[in-house]
Amino acid sequence: MSGSGVAIDCARSRLGAVATATAATFIVLTGAGIAAQVPPPQMPLSFEVASVKPNRSGDNATFIQLLPGGRFLASNATLRALIQAAYQFELQEFQIVGGEGWMDTERFDIDARAGAERLPNELSAMVRTLLGTRFKLVTRRERREMPIFVLSVGSSAQPGPMLKPASGTCVSGPIPTGPTAPRTPVRCGIRVETRDNGTLHLTGAGATIAQLAQRLQFYVQRAVTDSSGLTVAYDFEVDFARPLPPRSSNGLSTTPASPDALPLATALAEQLGLRIDSARAQAEVLVIESADRPEAN
């Protein structure tokens, strides 16, 4: 969020995709016999109780938490941050367009409770319902041409020293043990940590280049497409300076955050053998058509 640090604490799971609960059909009986089966109207999922209050603390830190028992907490969050939470943070800032200035400056605290345990996709749908009822939020999806980045194999066509074929077997949940367990079980995915000097350390375990491209979108604030042609899973590590202004003409920072931090383009080339180039293409965005400030309760 603009000028904000965002901490996401999902005690149970991250917010997920739209809930698609299906209800049983029913039969309408008429004097002429049995009519065609008609599905009942589906009511949008919603929280049992929800409190929305303005936050005028002046703090820049935003915290959004998903807690046991179907509870959603947001502290000092802008509307744009709440929209990102409602879509599992798969939408980056550049993908949420339109809206008025207050949506990026005014902040809110939310305490919403479902009254029982809920699946992540159900909670996601509940947050969207909450934004629709309390903020009168109306959005639409569309595709627009915009600047993007393209990730491809470097000029040497050789993998970098920190890009290697995946060495483990992906597992979810607890690491299995016993004679039938995989020889090298790992929790696959991409993790990011910040070094003491401000450098970002990104680690991939059993991850694809397409997943790397998706993760980089958060840091470059543009869509990143994978044109590498590399489809297998890899283990990799890359250290780079968080892209921040001043920016070069192609949109990537040319000034490292610290003397020993590499700009992203240089780090990708030297460590992974990949290149990242600016281009223009169609990308999906979520357009804010309208929204109102909520009444505090």
Short mmCIF file of C-alpha atoms in Angstrom, two decimals:
data_model
loop_
_atom_site.label_atom_id
_atom_site.label_comp_id
_atom_site.label_asym_id
_atom_site.label_seq_id
_atom_site.Cartn_x
_atom_site.Cartn_y
_atom_site.Cartn_z
CA MET A 1 0.00 0.00 0.00
CA SER A 2 1.24 3.42 -0.71
CA GLY A 3 3.91 4.17 1.87
CA SER A 4 2.66 1.38 4.10
CA GLY A 5 4.12 -1.78 5.48
CA VAL A 6 1.68 -4.68 5.36
CA ALA A 7 1.91 -7.71 7.65
CA ILE A 8 -0.32 -10.63 6.81
CA ASP A 9 -0.90 -13.09 9.67
CA CYS A 10 -3.06 -15.99 8.57
CA ALA A 11 -3.32 -18.24 11.60
CA ARG A 12 -5.28 -20.84 9.71
CA SER A 13 -4.97 -20.15 6.02
CA ARG A 14 -4.79 -17.36 3.49
CA LEU A 15 -7.89 -15.85 2.04
CA GLY A 16 -8.88 -17.80 -1.03
CA ALA A 17 -10.93 -17.67 -4.20
CA VAL A 18 -14.64 -17.06 -4.60
CA ALA A 19 -16.82 -19.57 -2.78
CA THR A 20 -18.84 -21.79 -5.09
CA ALA A 21 -21.20 -23.56 -2.71
CA THR A 22 -23.99 -25.33 -4.56
CA ALA A 23 -27.43 -25.80 -3.11
CA ALA A 24 -29.80 -28.66 -3.78
CA THR A 25 -32.48 -28.03 -6.37
CA PHE A 26 -36.16 -28.18 -5.46
CA ILE A 27 -39.31 -29.11 -7.35
CA VAL A 28 -42.28 -26.81 -7.85
CA LEU A 29 -45.65 -28.59 -7.84
CA THR A 30 -48.46 -27.01 -9.84
CA GLY A 31 -51.96 -27.99 -10.83
CA ALA A 32 -50.59 -29.12 -14.19
CA GLY A 33 -48.10 -31.47 -12.63
CA ILE A 34 -44.43 -31.18 -11.79
CA ALA A 35 -42.66 -28.15 -13.16
CA ALA A 36 -39.02 -28.06 -14.18
CA GLN A 37 -36.44 -28.13 -11.44
CA VAL A 38 -35.50 -24.57 -10.43
CA PRO A 39 -32.40 -23.78 -8.37
CA PRO A 40 -33.06 -21.69 -5.29
CA PRO A 41 -31.52 -18.21 -5.16
CA GLN A 42 -28.07 -18.24 -3.61
CA MET A 43 -27.56 -15.66 -0.91
CA PRO A 44 -24.07 -14.15 -0.73
CA LEU A 45 -21.99 -15.40 2.17
CA SER A 46 -21.67 -12.83 4.92
CA PHE A 47 -20.33 -12.40 8.45
CA GLU A 48 -22.74 -12.67 11.37
CA VAL A 49 -21.39 -9.48 12.95
CA ALA A 50 -18.94 -6.89 11.67
CA SER A 51 -17.55 -3.66 13.10
CA VAL A 52 -16.07 -1.02 10.78
CA LYS A 53 -14.44 2.08 12.29
CA PRO A 54 -12.16 4.80 10.95
CA ASN A 55 -8.56 4.71 12.15
CA ARG A 56 -6.97 8.14 12.61
CA SER A 57 -3.84 7.01 14.45
CA GLY A 58 -1.52 8.34 11.76
CA ASP A 59 0.40 5.05 11.76
CA ASN A 60 1.56 3.71 8.39
CA ALA A 61 1.60 0.01 9.35
CA THR A 62 -1.30 -2.13 8.17
CA PHE A 63 -2.16 -5.49 9.71
CA ILE A 64 -4.67 -7.94 8.27
CA GLN A 65 -5.30 -11.20 10.08
CA LEU A 66 -7.35 -14.33 9.52
CA LEU A 67 -7.99 -15.99 12.87
CA PRO A 68 -9.56 -19.27 14.04
CA GLY A 69 -13.32 -19.36 14.38
CA GLY A 70 -13.98 -17.51 11.13
CA ARG A 71 -12.73 -14.14 12.38
CA PHE A 72 -11.34 -11.44 10.06
CA LEU A 73 -9.35 -8.55 11.56
CA ALA A 74 -7.97 -5.50 9.76
CA SER A 75 -6.12 -2.67 11.47
CA ASN A 76 -5.27 0.67 9.85
CA ALA A 77 -6.14 -0.63 6.38
CA THR A 78 -7.05 1.43 3.32
CA LEU A 79 -9.94 0.36 1.14
CA ARG A 80 -7.49 -0.67 -1.57
CA ALA A 81 -5.68 -2.90 0.94
CA LEU A 82 -9.00 -4.44 1.96
CA ILE A 83 -9.81 -5.15 -1.68
CA GLN A 84 -6.48 -6.95 -2.00
CA ALA A 85 -7.31 -9.00 1.11
CA ALA A 86 -10.69 -9.92 -0.38
CA TYR A 87 -8.88 -11.42 -3.37
CA GLN A 88 -6.22 -13.33 -1.40
CA PHE A 89 -3.61 -10.68 -2.18
CA GLU A 90 -3.32 -12.11 -5.69
CA LEU A 91 -4.22 -8.64 -6.99
CA GLN A 92 -1.35 -6.17 -6.79
CA GLU A 93 -1.79 -2.42 -6.46
CA PHE A 94 -1.30 -1.86 -10.19
CA GLN A 95 -4.20 -4.25 -10.89
CA ILE A 96 -6.72 -2.23 -8.84
CA VAL A 97 -7.51 0.89 -10.83
CA GLY A 98 -9.94 3.77 -10.53
CA GLY A 99 -11.54 5.09 -7.40
CA GLU A 100 -11.16 8.32 -5.45
CA GLY A 101 -8.16 9.56 -3.49
CA TRP A 102 -9.62 8.78 -0.05
CA MET A 103 -9.45 5.05 -0.85
CA ASP A 104 -5.65 5.26 -0.54
CA THR A 105 -5.39 7.66 2.39
CA GLU A 106 -8.25 7.04 4.82
CA ARG A 107 -7.81 3.99 7.02
CA PHE A 108 -10.17 1.63 8.81
CA ASP A 109 -10.32 -1.03 11.51
CA ILE A 110 -12.54 -4.06 10.90
CA ASP A 111 -13.52 -6.87 13.25
CA ALA A 112 -15.80 -9.36 11.48
CA ARG A 113 -16.93 -12.75 12.77
CA ALA A 114 -18.55 -15.63 10.93
CA GLY A 115 -19.63 -17.38 14.12
CA ALA A 116 -18.02 -20.68 13.13
CA GLU A 117 -15.04 -22.08 11.30
CA ARG A 118 -15.10 -21.26 7.60
CA LEU A 119 -13.08 -22.37 4.60
CA PRO A 120 -10.67 -19.77 3.20
CA ASN A 121 -12.70 -19.32 0.01
CA GLU A 122 -15.83 -18.74 2.10
CA LEU A 123 -14.10 -16.06 4.17
CA SER A 124 -12.87 -14.44 0.97
CA ALA A 125 -16.43 -14.22 -0.30
CA MET A 126 -17.56 -12.82 3.08
CA VAL A 127 -14.99 -10.03 2.91
CA ARG A 128 -16.19 -9.10 -0.58
CA THR A 129 -19.79 -9.06 0.68
CA LEU A 130 -18.73 -6.84 3.60
CA LEU A 131 -17.05 -4.35 1.26
CA GLY A 132 -20.14 -4.32 -0.91
CA THR A 133 -22.57 -3.68 1.94
CA ARG A 134 -20.55 -1.34 4.17
CA PHE A 135 -18.47 0.52 1.57
CA LYS A 136 -21.03 0.19 -1.25
CA LEU A 137 -18.11 -1.08 -3.35
CA VAL A 138 -18.87 -1.82 -7.01
CA THR A 139 -16.14 -3.27 -9.23
CA ARG A 140 -15.70 -4.94 -12.59
CA ARG A 141 -12.92 -6.91 -14.25
CA GLU A 142 -11.46 -6.00 -17.61
CA ARG A 143 -8.24 -6.24 -19.60
CA ARG A 144 -6.16 -3.20 -20.44
CA GLU A 145 -2.94 -2.62 -22.32
CA MET A 146 -0.23 -1.51 -19.91
CA PRO A 147 3.52 -1.74 -19.30
CA ILE A 148 4.58 -5.22 -18.22
CA PHE A 149 7.79 -7.17 -17.71
CA VAL A 150 8.77 -10.33 -19.59
CA LEU A 151 10.95 -12.95 -17.92
CA SER A 152 13.06 -14.99 -20.35
CA VAL A 153 16.28 -17.02 -20.59
CA GLY A 154 19.42 -14.90 -20.66
CA SER A 155 21.65 -14.44 -23.69
CA SER A 156 23.95 -17.32 -22.65
CA ALA A 157 20.98 -19.74 -22.60
CA GLN A 158 22.59 -21.34 -19.53
CA PRO A 159 21.07 -21.53 -16.06
CA GLY A 160 22.68 -19.34 -13.45
CA PRO A 161 24.65 -20.82 -10.54
CA MET A 162 21.68 -20.46 -8.18
CA LEU A 163 19.11 -22.15 -10.45
CA LYS A 164 19.07 -25.95 -10.16
CA PRO A 165 16.55 -28.72 -10.89
CA ALA A 166 14.32 -29.43 -7.89
CA SER A 167 15.93 -31.98 -5.58
CA GLY A 168 13.00 -32.87 -3.33
CA THR A 169 9.47 -34.21 -3.38
CA CYS A 170 6.76 -31.63 -2.67
CA VAL A 171 4.53 -32.31 0.31
CA SER A 172 1.82 -30.32 2.07
CA GLY A 173 1.11 -30.34 5.77
CA PRO A 174 3.44 -32.10 8.21
CA ILE A 175 6.59 -33.64 6.76
CA PRO A 176 5.83 -37.40 6.54
CA THR A 177 8.05 -39.95 8.25
CA GLY A 178 8.40 -43.72 8.08
CA PRO A 179 9.41 -46.21 5.41
CA THR A 180 6.90 -44.93 2.84
CA ALA A 181 7.85 -41.25 3.20
CA PRO A 182 9.63 -39.49 0.32
CA ARG A 183 13.42 -39.57 0.59
CA THR A 184 13.69 -35.79 0.31
CA PRO A 185 10.33 -34.28 1.35
CA VAL A 186 10.10 -30.48 1.15
CA ARG A 187 7.37 -27.88 1.41
CA CYS A 188 7.53 -26.42 -2.05
CA GLY A 189 6.97 -22.79 -2.87
CA ILE A 190 8.69 -19.41 -2.74
CA ARG A 191 9.70 -17.62 0.43
CA VAL A 192 11.08 -14.10 0.84
CA GLU A 193 12.98 -12.61 3.75
CA THR A 194 14.62 -9.22 4.25
CA ARG A 195 18.30 -9.17 5.11
CA ASP A 196 19.74 -6.75 7.67
CA ASN A 197 21.08 -4.54 4.86
CA GLY A 198 17.64 -4.29 3.25
CA THR A 199 18.39 -6.81 0.52
CA LEU A 200 15.57 -9.22 -0.33
CA HIS A 201 16.49 -12.91 -0.24
CA LEU A 202 14.10 -14.99 -2.34
CA THR A 203 14.23 -18.79 -2.06
CA GLY A 204 12.39 -21.24 -4.30
CA ALA A 205 11.92 -24.93 -3.47
CA GLY A 206 10.33 -27.09 -6.16
CA ALA A 207 9.01 -23.89 -7.76
CA THR A 208 8.53 -22.98 -11.41
CA ILE A 209 9.72 -19.90 -13.27
CA ALA A 210 6.05 -19.03 -13.80
CA GLN A 211 5.64 -18.91 -9.99
CA LEU A 212 8.74 -16.74 -9.75
CA ALA A 213 7.27 -14.33 -12.32
CA GLN A 214 4.05 -14.09 -10.31
CA ARG A 215 5.93 -13.38 -7.08
CA LEU A 216 8.05 -10.66 -8.70
CA GLN A 217 4.91 -8.73 -9.58
CA PHE A 218 4.65 -7.58 -5.97
CA TYR A 219 8.07 -5.93 -6.09
CA VAL A 220 8.01 -4.38 -9.56
CA GLN A 221 4.30 -3.43 -9.48
CA ARG A 222 3.72 -4.59 -13.02
CA ALA A 223 2.45 -7.79 -14.55
CA VAL A 224 5.33 -10.21 -15.15
CA THR A 225 4.89 -12.90 -17.80
CA ASP A 226 7.00 -16.03 -18.11
CA SER A 227 8.48 -16.46 -21.60
CA SER A 228 11.43 -18.60 -20.51
CA GLY A 229 10.08 -21.89 -21.85
CA LEU A 230 11.31 -23.53 -18.63
CA THR A 231 8.44 -25.66 -17.35
CA VAL A 232 10.08 -28.00 -14.80
CA ALA A 233 10.42 -27.24 -11.10
CA TYR A 234 13.59 -25.68 -9.71
CA ASP A 235 15.37 -24.90 -6.48
CA PHE A 236 16.80 -21.40 -6.55
CA GLU A 237 18.02 -18.44 -4.53
CA VAL A 238 18.34 -14.81 -5.56
CA ASP A 239 19.32 -11.70 -3.59
CA PHE A 240 18.34 -8.27 -4.89
CA ALA A 241 17.56 -4.73 -3.83
CA ARG A 242 13.87 -3.96 -3.46
CA PRO A 243 12.97 -1.92 -6.57
CA LEU A 244 12.35 1.62 -5.35
CA PRO A 245 12.57 5.09 -6.94
CA PRO A 246 14.57 6.54 -8.55
CA ARG A 247 13.64 4.32 -11.48
CA SER A 248 15.23 4.01 -14.89
CA SER A 249 13.33 4.53 -18.11
CA ASN A 250 12.41 0.85 -18.27
CA GLY A 251 10.77 0.94 -14.83
CA LEU A 252 13.40 -0.92 -12.82
CA SER A 253 15.43 0.66 -10.05
CA THR A 254 19.03 1.37 -11.00
CA THR A 255 20.11 2.48 -7.51
CA PRO A 256 20.64 -0.38 -5.02
CA ALA A 257 19.23 0.05 -1.52
CA SER A 258 22.68 -0.69 -0.08
CA PRO A 259 26.22 -0.81 -1.54
CA ASP A 260 26.28 -4.61 -1.73
CA ALA A 261 22.71 -5.08 -3.06
CA LEU A 262 22.18 -5.80 -6.76
CA PRO A 263 19.36 -4.29 -8.79
CA LEU A 264 16.77 -6.92 -9.69
CA ALA A 265 17.69 -7.18 -13.39
CA THR A 266 21.37 -7.72 -12.56
CA ALA A 267 20.61 -10.26 -9.83
CA LEU A 268 18.34 -12.32 -12.09
CA ALA A 269 20.97 -12.38 -14.84
CA GLU A 270 23.97 -13.22 -12.67
CA GLN A 271 22.35 -15.61 -10.21
CA LEU A 272 19.59 -17.35 -12.22
CA GLY A 273 20.62 -16.78 -15.84
CA LEU A 274 17.33 -14.98 -16.55
CA ARG A 275 16.58 -11.58 -18.03
CA ILE A 276 13.69 -9.24 -17.39
CA ASP A 277 12.61 -6.80 -20.09
CA SER A 278 9.98 -4.10 -20.36
CA ALA A 279 7.11 -4.56 -22.82
CA ARG A 280 3.45 -3.69 -23.33
CA ALA A 281 0.59 -6.19 -23.29
CA GLN A 282 -2.96 -6.81 -22.14
CA ALA A 283 -3.29 -7.46 -18.42
CA GLU A 284 -6.30 -8.07 -16.19
CA VAL A 285 -7.33 -5.28 -13.82
CA LEU A 286 -10.09 -4.77 -11.28
CA VAL A 287 -11.81 -1.44 -11.91
CA ILE A 288 -13.38 0.39 -8.96
CA GLU A 289 -16.61 1.83 -10.34
CA SER A 290 -17.83 3.40 -7.10
CA ALA A 291 -17.51 3.25 -3.31
CA ASP A 292 -18.68 5.27 -0.30
CA ARG A 293 -17.12 5.95 3.07
CA PRO A 294 -18.73 3.56 5.57
CA GLU A 295 -20.73 4.67 8.56
CA ALA A 296 -18.80 3.77 11.69
CA ASN A 297 -20.32 1.30 14.14
#
